[in-house]
Amino acid sequence: MKYSALFEPIKIGKTVVKNRIFMPPVSTNLCEKNHYISPALIEHYASRARGGVGLIITEVTTIEPVYTYLPGDISICDDSYIAGWKNLTDAVHQYGAKILPQLFHPSYMAFPLPGTPQLVAPSHVGPYYAKSAPRPLTIEEIKELVIKFGEAAKRAQIAGCDGVEVHAAHAHGLLGGFLTPLYNKRTDEYGGDIHGRMRFLLEVIAQIRKVCGEDFIIDVRISGDEYSDGGLNINDMIYVCKCLEKSGVDFIHCSGGNTIKRGSSMPAPGTKQGSHCLLSEELKKHIHIPVATVGRINEAWIANELIENGKTDICMMGRANLCDSDFALKAAYGKEDEIRPCIGCGQCLTGVMFGKPVGCTVNPSVETNIIPRAEEKKKVLIIGGGPAGLEAAYVCWKRGHEVILCEKENELGGLLRLAAVPIGKQDLSKVIKFLITRLKNTNVDIRLNTLVTEEMLENEFKEYVVLGTTGAKPRIIDAFTSFKSNMTADDILAGRKVPGKNIVIIGGGSVGCETADYLAPLVNDLFPANRQVTILEMTNALMTGEGGAAKSVLTRRLMKKGVRIEFNAKVERVDEQTIYYSQNGKEEKITDADTLVFATGYISTPIQNNRIIQIGDCAKAGNLKDAIGSAYEVSMQL
């Protein structure tokens, strides 16, 4: 095996795990009604076990029925759930992997389903976005919940699970809330100093050990540092982990940050891999049980390095295994070029927050890598070599069709090549490389510098099913092209045009913000050569429709760089020298700009022919997930 450290077995308590690739909790929304294990959920986890993962920690598993974390999460709150868990455990065990449910009480993070009673918490303090204050748990209720955690663990053991994870990280949920001084303001035996704040957690560990015995794995997920003023820090957590080791915990799952400081716990794309490894490295110096690290570990080489270099004993790789369920096996046998690359975009969880099943930008079929053969072999022509075309070509070939792909340019990748240019977007180049490499390992006929004409469709490709994936083009507002120097964001990212020093960008969507970030000085130090960048956004927010860590980190970077951002600013007219815009009922103008940049969206470019099935951006301008997903879905129907 290529990565010897990563694939070395490790002993957890009294259990040997076959390798050090563990899958941490990733919510899926795949359960059945009332939070029961579903066949889809079993297949989801079984496919990762089949793909070589050593140990799986499931998504949030609630231990009592009153409070729901997400509508699609799973539960183990009474004995009726045991049968489903048994089916899941058996499915994972048949491939030699171990499985632990993550036991959790959502507390002040509970989903506000109709009929939900007032949320509970360590204190009356809730997260800043809460619509009402939670109520503090009574001591009697704490004692009852300790018992419920133990009962939930026992059910997991009866179902055949190898252990449980107790979630106490990220100032998140009940136990994480009790542990952090951000939310625990109690003055009784469950609050005050660190001993009071971790008492609830230690009682839960003791109860689980009491009812499940010594052969049952218990791990605790913690934030080694909450990276927040007033929150837990590494000194606190060294002491907490020493106490957890003494209490009988078998390993520590070391994360970092918290859920209210966006980008701290789940790092944004473009940030470093192994984002919390300095915390796990420090913890390893002070305790004797294994320590796992987590956070944007997307490639085998970095996981192996983290272990070899003493940063961690175990690598938790969630999004990487979500993106490619065969990640571990491919890595073990040195087939990195075949691994579908995770870009860390967070789209897997964006949909989950709105009740949709888990998805992936790069992998339109998260549940399985199996592409069935078509009943009838067809001839398929694909026009366009962007991400949609590359995905369609591969899926059609995999289904047994004869495939020709024609691209009018001299290289494949389409607009995705430009999308990889801005700061923090380098991982998109891995997607292009993967899609191209995968396709070149087939017998698909790839024709570059080939513009498909009507004559070719009527003659050479008369008998072909034709898929159009010709993408989209930037929207240009013709009335504003009278400005002395104007260009699109794509012109800049492609290197076709170079803007001046004082730049105005129309549009504060993702493209506008990423282009501003690309053009702004790396250091806002008032150096004379620095560009001055202004974004004019007609709504009251940047990147509407986007969310999560990527948006947060990019917004903060723009502000740090001194990019001027004007909201509710609608450009009304321009002349050769001046840009006029309305804002809050007043006319404003910019007289010192030397470049006007259009970042005002994209227009689909469908080929006008009724034979052609339009997919990707040429059907409807969207994001990368839309392009690859539509290509997959259409190709699976041929």
Coordinates of C-alpha atoms in Angstrom, one line a residue, residues 96-442:
G96 CA -14.6 -5.1 8.0
A97 CA -15.4 -1.5 9.1
K98 CA -16.5 -0.5 12.6
I99 CA -19.4 1.8 13.3
L100 CA -20.3 4.2 16.1
P101 CA -23.5 6.4 16.4
Q102 CA -22.8 9.9 17.5
L103 CA -25.0 10.5 20.5
F104 CA -26.4 14.0 20.7
H105 CA -29.0 16.2 22.3
P106 CA -29.6 19.4 20.2
S107 CA -30.5 21.6 23.2
Y108 CA -30.7 25.3 22.0
M109 CA -29.8 24.1 18.4
A110 CA -33.0 22.1 18.1
F111 CA -35.0 22.5 14.9
P112 CA -38.2 24.5 15.6
L113 CA -40.7 22.0 14.5
P114 CA -44.4 22.9 15.3
G115 CA -45.2 21.8 18.8
T116 CA -41.6 21.8 20.1
P117 CA -41.5 23.1 23.7
Q118 CA -39.2 25.8 24.8
L119 CA -35.6 24.9 24.0
V120 CA -33.4 23.8 26.9
A121 CA -29.8 24.8 27.6
P122 CA -27.2 25.0 30.3
S123 CA -28.4 28.6 31.0
H124 CA -30.8 31.1 29.5
V125 CA -28.1 32.0 26.9
G126 CA -28.8 30.8 23.3
P127 CA -26.9 31.4 20.1
Y128 CA -27.1 34.9 18.7
Y129 CA -29.6 33.9 16.0
A130 CA -32.1 32.4 18.4
K131 CA -35.6 33.9 18.3
S132 CA -36.3 33.3 21.9
A133 CA -34.2 32.4 25.0
P134 CA -33.9 28.8 26.1
R135 CA -34.6 27.8 29.6
P136 CA -31.9 26.3 31.9
L137 CA -32.2 22.6 32.6
T138 CA -33.0 21.6 36.2
I139 CA -30.6 19.3 38.1
E140 CA -33.3 16.6 38.0
E141 CA -33.6 16.9 34.2
I142 CA -29.8 16.6 33.9
K143 CA -29.9 13.4 35.9
E144 CA -32.6 12.0 33.7
L145 CA -30.7 12.9 30.5
V146 CA -27.5 11.1 31.9
I147 CA -29.7 8.0 32.1
K148 CA -31.0 8.5 28.6
F149 CA -27.5 8.8 27.1
G150 CA -26.7 5.5 28.8
E151 CA -29.8 3.8 27.5
A152 CA -29.1 5.1 24.0
A153 CA -25.6 3.6 24.1
K154 CA -26.9 0.3 25.4
R155 CA -29.4 0.1 22.5
A156 CA -26.5 0.8 20.1
Q157 CA -24.5 -2.1 21.8
I158 CA -27.5 -4.4 21.5
A159 CA -27.7 -3.5 17.8
G160 CA -24.1 -4.6 17.3
C161 CA -22.4 -1.2 17.2
D162 CA -18.8 -1.1 18.2
G163 CA -19.2 1.9 20.4
V164 CA -20.5 5.4 20.5
E165 CA -19.3 9.0 20.0
V166 CA -20.4 11.6 22.5
H167 CA -20.6 15.0 20.9
A168 CA -19.2 17.8 23.1
A169 CA -17.6 20.1 20.5
H170 CA -18.2 23.4 18.8
A171 CA -20.3 25.0 21.7
H172 CA -22.9 22.9 20.0
G173 CA -25.7 20.9 21.4
L174 CA -26.3 20.1 25.1
L175 CA -22.9 18.7 26.2
G176 CA -20.9 21.1 24.1
G177 CA -23.0 23.9 25.5
F178 CA -22.4 22.8 29.1
L179 CA -18.7 22.6 28.5
T180 CA -18.2 26.1 27.0
P181 CA -18.1 29.3 29.0
L182 CA -19.8 30.9 26.1
Y183 CA -23.2 29.3 27.0
N184 CA -22.8 27.9 30.5
K185 CA -23.4 30.7 33.0
R186 CA -24.6 28.3 35.8
T187 CA -23.5 28.7 39.4
D188 CA -24.5 25.3 40.7
E189 CA -22.5 22.1 40.5
Y190 CA -22.9 22.0 36.7
G191 CA -21.4 25.4 36.1
G192 CA -18.9 28.0 37.2
D193 CA -15.3 26.7 36.8
I194 CA -14.2 24.1 34.3
H195 CA -14.9 21.2 36.8
G196 CA -18.5 22.2 37.0
R197 CA -18.9 22.7 33.3
M198 CA -17.5 19.3 32.4
R199 CA -19.4 17.4 35.1
F200 CA -22.4 16.6 32.9
L201 CA -20.1 15.2 30.2
L202 CA -18.2 13.1 32.8
E203 CA -21.4 11.7 34.2
V204 CA -22.6 10.7 30.8
I205 CA -19.3 8.9 30.1
A206 CA -19.5 7.1 33.5
Q207 CA -23.1 6.0 32.8
I208 CA -22.2 4.7 29.3
R209 CA -19.3 2.7 30.7
K210 CA -21.4 1.4 33.5
V211 CA -24.2 0.0 31.2
C212 CA -22.0 -1.1 28.3
G213 CA -18.9 -2.4 29.9
E214 CA -15.2 -2.2 29.1
D215 CA -15.2 -3.7 25.6
F216 CA -17.4 -0.9 24.1
I217 CA -15.6 2.1 22.4
I218 CA -16.4 5.5 23.8
D219 CA -15.0 8.5 22.0
V220 CA -15.7 12.2 22.7
R221 CA -15.7 14.9 20.0
I222 CA -14.3 18.1 21.4
S223 CA -13.0 21.5 20.1
G224 CA -9.4 21.7 21.0
D225 CA -9.8 25.4 20.9
E226 CA -13.0 27.4 20.1
Y227 CA -10.9 30.2 18.5
S228 CA -13.2 32.7 20.2
D229 CA -12.8 35.3 22.9
G230 CA -14.4 33.9 26.0
G231 CA -14.5 30.4 24.7
L232 CA -12.5 27.3 25.4
N233 CA -8.8 27.3 24.5
I234 CA -6.1 24.6 24.2
N235 CA -5.0 24.9 27.8
D236 CA -8.6 24.2 28.9
M237 CA -8.9 21.2 26.6
I238 CA -5.6 19.6 27.6
Y239 CA -7.0 19.4 31.1
V240 CA -10.5 18.3 29.9
C241 CA -8.9 15.5 27.8
K242 CA -6.8 14.3 30.7
C243 CA -10.0 14.0 32.7
L244 CA -11.8 12.2 29.9
E245 CA -8.9 9.7 29.6
K246 CA -9.2 9.0 33.4
S247 CA -12.9 8.5 33.0
G248 CA -12.4 5.7 30.5
V249 CA -12.7 7.4 27.1
D250 CA -11.0 5.4 24.4
F251 CA -10.0 8.1 22.0
I252 CA -10.5 11.8 21.4
H253 CA -12.0 13.3 18.2
C254 CA -10.3 16.7 18.1
S255 CA -12.1 19.4 16.1
G256 CA -11.9 23.1 16.6
G257 CA -14.0 26.3 16.5
N258 CA -17.7 26.6 17.1
T259 CA -20.8 26.8 15.0
I260 CA -21.5 30.5 15.5
K261 CA -18.1 31.7 14.3
R262 CA -18.5 30.7 10.7
G263 CA -15.6 29.0 9.0
S264 CA -14.0 28.1 12.4
S265 CA -15.3 24.5 12.8
M266 CA -16.0 23.6 9.1
P267 CA -13.3 25.4 7.2
A268 CA -13.9 27.2 3.9
P269 CA -12.6 26.0 0.5
G270 CA -9.2 27.2 -0.3
T271 CA -8.0 27.1 3.4
K272 CA -5.3 24.8 4.5
Q273 CA -5.9 21.0 4.9
G274 CA -5.7 19.6 8.4
S275 CA -7.1 22.8 9.8
H276 CA -7.1 21.6 13.4
C277 CA -4.0 19.5 13.4
L278 CA -2.0 21.7 15.7
L279 CA -4.6 21.1 18.4
S280 CA -4.4 17.3 18.0
E281 CA -0.6 17.5 18.0
E282 CA -0.6 19.3 21.3
L283 CA -3.2 17.0 22.9
K284 CA -1.1 14.0 21.9
K285 CA 1.7 15.2 24.1
H286 CA -0.4 15.1 27.2
I287 CA -2.7 12.0 27.0
H288 CA -2.0 8.3 26.2
I289 CA -5.2 7.4 24.2
P290 CA -5.4 7.9 20.5
V291 CA -6.3 11.3 19.1
A292 CA -8.0 12.0 15.8
T293 CA -8.0 15.2 13.9
V294 CA -10.6 16.5 11.5
G295 CA -11.1 19.5 9.1
R296 CA -10.6 19.7 5.4
I297 CA -8.4 16.5 5.0
N298 CA -9.3 15.8 1.4
E299 CA -6.3 14.0 0.0
A300 CA -4.4 10.9 1.0
W301 CA -1.0 12.5 1.0
I302 CA -1.9 15.0 3.7
A303 CA -3.6 12.4 5.8
N304 CA -0.5 10.2 5.7
E305 CA 1.7 13.2 6.4
L306 CA -0.3 14.2 9.5
I307 CA 0.1 10.7 10.9
E308 CA 3.7 10.3 10.0
N309 CA 4.7 13.7 11.3
G310 CA 3.0 13.1 14.7
K311 CA 0.2 15.5 14.3
T312 CA -2.5 12.9 14.9
D313 CA -3.1 9.2 15.2
I314 CA -6.2 9.1 13.1
C315 CA -7.6 11.2 10.2
M316 CA -11.3 11.9 10.1
M317 CA -12.2 12.3 6.4
G318 CA -15.8 13.2 6.0
R319 CA -16.3 15.2 2.8
A320 CA -13.6 13.3 1.0
N321 CA -15.4 10.0 1.6
L322 CA -18.8 11.6 0.8
C323 CA -17.4 12.8 -2.6
D324 CA -15.9 9.4 -3.4
S325 CA -17.2 6.4 -1.5
D326 CA -14.2 4.4 -2.8
F327 CA -11.6 7.0 -1.6
A328 CA -9.8 4.6 0.8
L329 CA -9.4 1.7 -1.6
K330 CA -8.2 4.0 -4.4
A331 CA -5.7 5.7 -2.1
A332 CA -4.4 2.4 -0.8
Y333 CA -3.5 1.2 -4.2
G334 CA -2.1 4.5 -5.5
K335 CA -5.0 5.4 -7.8
E336 CA -5.2 9.0 -6.7
D337 CA -6.0 10.2 -10.2
E338 CA -9.2 8.1 -10.0
I339 CA -10.4 9.8 -6.8
R340 CA -13.2 12.2 -7.3
P341 CA -11.7 15.4 -5.7
C342 CA -13.6 17.1 -2.9
I343 CA -13.4 20.9 -3.3
G344 CA -14.5 21.7 0.2
C345 CA -17.4 23.8 -1.0
G346 CA -19.8 22.7 1.7
Q347 CA -22.7 22.2 -0.7
C348 CA -23.1 18.7 0.8
L349 CA -24.6 20.4 3.9
T350 CA -26.2 23.4 2.3
G351 CA -29.2 21.4 1.0
V352 CA -29.4 19.4 4.2
M353 CA -30.1 22.6 6.2
F354 CA -33.2 23.0 4.0
G355 CA -34.5 19.4 4.3
K356 CA -33.0 18.0 1.1
P357 CA -31.0 14.8 1.0
V358 CA -27.2 15.1 1.2
G359 CA -25.6 16.0 -2.1
C360 CA -22.2 16.8 -3.6
T361 CA -21.1 19.3 -6.2
V362 CA -18.6 17.0 -7.8
N363 CA -20.4 13.7 -7.3
P364 CA -24.1 13.7 -8.5
S365 CA -24.5 10.1 -7.2
V366 CA -23.4 10.3 -3.6
E367 CA -25.0 6.9 -2.7
T368 CA -23.3 4.7 -5.1
N369 CA -20.6 4.6 -7.8
I370 CA -22.5 2.0 -9.9
I371 CA -23.6 3.2 -13.4
P372 CA -25.7 0.5 -15.0
R373 CA -25.4 -0.4 -18.7
A374 CA -28.1 0.9 -21.0
E375 CA -30.6 -1.6 -22.5
E376 CA -29.8 -0.3 -26.0
K377 CA -26.5 0.9 -27.3
K378 CA -26.7 4.3 -28.9
K379 CA -24.5 6.7 -30.7
V380 CA -24.1 9.9 -28.7
L381 CA -22.6 13.3 -29.7
I382 CA -21.8 15.7 -27.0
I383 CA -21.2 19.3 -28.0
G384 CA -19.0 21.2 -25.5
G385 CA -16.1 20.1 -23.3
G386 CA -17.0 21.9 -20.1
P387 CA -17.8 20.1 -16.8
A388 CA -21.3 19.1 -18.0
G389 CA -19.9 17.7 -21.3
L390 CA -17.1 15.8 -19.6
E391 CA -19.5 14.2 -17.1
A392 CA -22.0 13.4 -19.8
A393 CA -19.4 11.8 -22.0
Y394 CA -18.1 9.6 -19.2
V395 CA -21.5 8.4 -18.0
C396 CA -22.7 7.7 -21.5
W397 CA -19.6 5.7 -22.2
K398 CA -20.0 3.9 -19.0
R399 CA -23.5 2.9 -20.0
G400 CA -22.1 1.3 -23.1
H401 CA -22.9 4.0 -25.7
E402 CA -20.5 5.0 -28.5
V403 CA -19.5 8.6 -27.7
I404 CA -18.0 11.5 -29.5
L405 CA -17.2 14.8 -27.7
C406 CA -16.6 17.9 -29.8
E407 CA -15.1 21.1 -28.2
K408 CA -14.6 24.2 -30.3
E409 CA -11.6 25.4 -28.3
N410 CA -8.2 23.8 -28.1
E411 CA -8.6 22.6 -24.5
L412 CA -11.3 21.0 -22.3
G413 CA -12.7 22.5 -19.1
G414 CA -14.9 25.4 -20.3
L415 CA -15.7 28.2 -17.8
L416 CA -14.5 26.0 -14.9
R417 CA -11.0 27.0 -15.9
L418 CA -11.8 30.6 -15.2
A419 CA -13.6 29.7 -12.0
A420 CA -10.4 28.2 -10.6
V421 CA -8.5 31.5 -11.0
P422 CA -9.7 33.6 -8.0
I423 CA -8.1 33.2 -4.6
G424 CA -9.1 30.1 -2.7
K425 CA -10.6 28.4 -5.8
Q426 CA -7.6 26.4 -6.9
D427 CA -9.3 23.1 -6.0
L428 CA -11.5 23.5 -9.0
S429 CA -8.5 22.8 -11.2
K430 CA -8.4 19.3 -9.6
V431 CA -12.0 18.8 -10.8
I432 CA -11.0 19.7 -14.4
K433 CA -8.0 17.4 -14.2
F434 CA -10.1 14.5 -12.8
L435 CA -12.8 14.8 -15.4
I436 CA -10.3 15.0 -18.3
T437 CA -8.1 12.2 -16.9
R438 CA -11.1 10.0 -16.4
L439 CA -12.4 10.6 -19.9
K440 CA -9.0 10.0 -21.5
N441 CA -8.9 6.5 -19.9
T442 CA -12.0 5.6 -22.0

